[in-house]
Coordinates of C-alpha atoms in Angstrom, one line a residue:
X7 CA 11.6 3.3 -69.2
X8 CA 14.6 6.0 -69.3
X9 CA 17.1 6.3 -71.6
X10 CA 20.9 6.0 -71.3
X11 CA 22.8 9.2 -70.3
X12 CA 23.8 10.6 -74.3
X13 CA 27.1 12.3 -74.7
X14 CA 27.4 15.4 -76.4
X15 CA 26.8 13.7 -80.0
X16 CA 23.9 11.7 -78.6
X17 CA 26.0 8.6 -78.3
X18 CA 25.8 6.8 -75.3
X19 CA 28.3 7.6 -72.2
X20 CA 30.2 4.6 -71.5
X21 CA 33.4 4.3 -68.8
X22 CA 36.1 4.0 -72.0
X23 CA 34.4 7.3 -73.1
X24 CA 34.6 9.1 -70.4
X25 CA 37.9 7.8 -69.9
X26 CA 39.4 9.1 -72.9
X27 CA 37.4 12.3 -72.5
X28 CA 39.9 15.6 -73.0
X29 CA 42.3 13.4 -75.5
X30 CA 39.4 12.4 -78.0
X31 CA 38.3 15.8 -77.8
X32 CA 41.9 17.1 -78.9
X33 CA 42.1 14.2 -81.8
X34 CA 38.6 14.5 -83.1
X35 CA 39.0 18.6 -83.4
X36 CA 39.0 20.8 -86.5
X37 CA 42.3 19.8 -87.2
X38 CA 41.2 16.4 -88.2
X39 CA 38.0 17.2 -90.1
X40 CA 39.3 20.4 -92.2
X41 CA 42.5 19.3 -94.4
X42 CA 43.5 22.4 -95.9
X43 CA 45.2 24.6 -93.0
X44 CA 42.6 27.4 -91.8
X45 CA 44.8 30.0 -92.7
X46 CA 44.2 29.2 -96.5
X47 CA 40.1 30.0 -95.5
X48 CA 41.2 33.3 -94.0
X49 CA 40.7 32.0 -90.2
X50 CA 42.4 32.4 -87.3
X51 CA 44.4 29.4 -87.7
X52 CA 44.2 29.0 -83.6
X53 CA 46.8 26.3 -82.1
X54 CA 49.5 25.1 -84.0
X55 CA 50.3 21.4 -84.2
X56 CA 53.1 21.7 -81.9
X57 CA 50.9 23.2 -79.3
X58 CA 48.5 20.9 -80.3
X59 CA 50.6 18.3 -79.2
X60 CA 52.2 19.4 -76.1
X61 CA 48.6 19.9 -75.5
X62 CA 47.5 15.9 -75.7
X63 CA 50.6 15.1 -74.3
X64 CA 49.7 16.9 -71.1
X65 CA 46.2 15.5 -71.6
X66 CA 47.0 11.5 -71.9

């Protein structure tokens, strides 16, 4: 017996999923998961939230 096709977290691949695809990927980025702004860490802090944004918007 096989599997379900996983997703890149091992979750499995359904229609709204892969409908959603780019935007989810946009929401769920390091943005969300790191609240203190990457240039306090000394990183590159990468997109701003405006491009960000014009980003998803383009996306959706």
């Amino acid at each position: 017996m096989r599997s379900p096709p996983t997703g890149w977290s091992g979750h499995r691949i359904n229609a709204a999923s892969i409908l959603r695809g780019p935007c989810v990927a946009v929401r769920a980025g390091p943005a969300v998961q790191t609240p203190q702004p990457a240039r306090d860490r000394g990183e590159d802090p990468g997109m701003t939230e405006e491009e960000l944004e014009k980003l998803f918007l383009a996306l959706s």
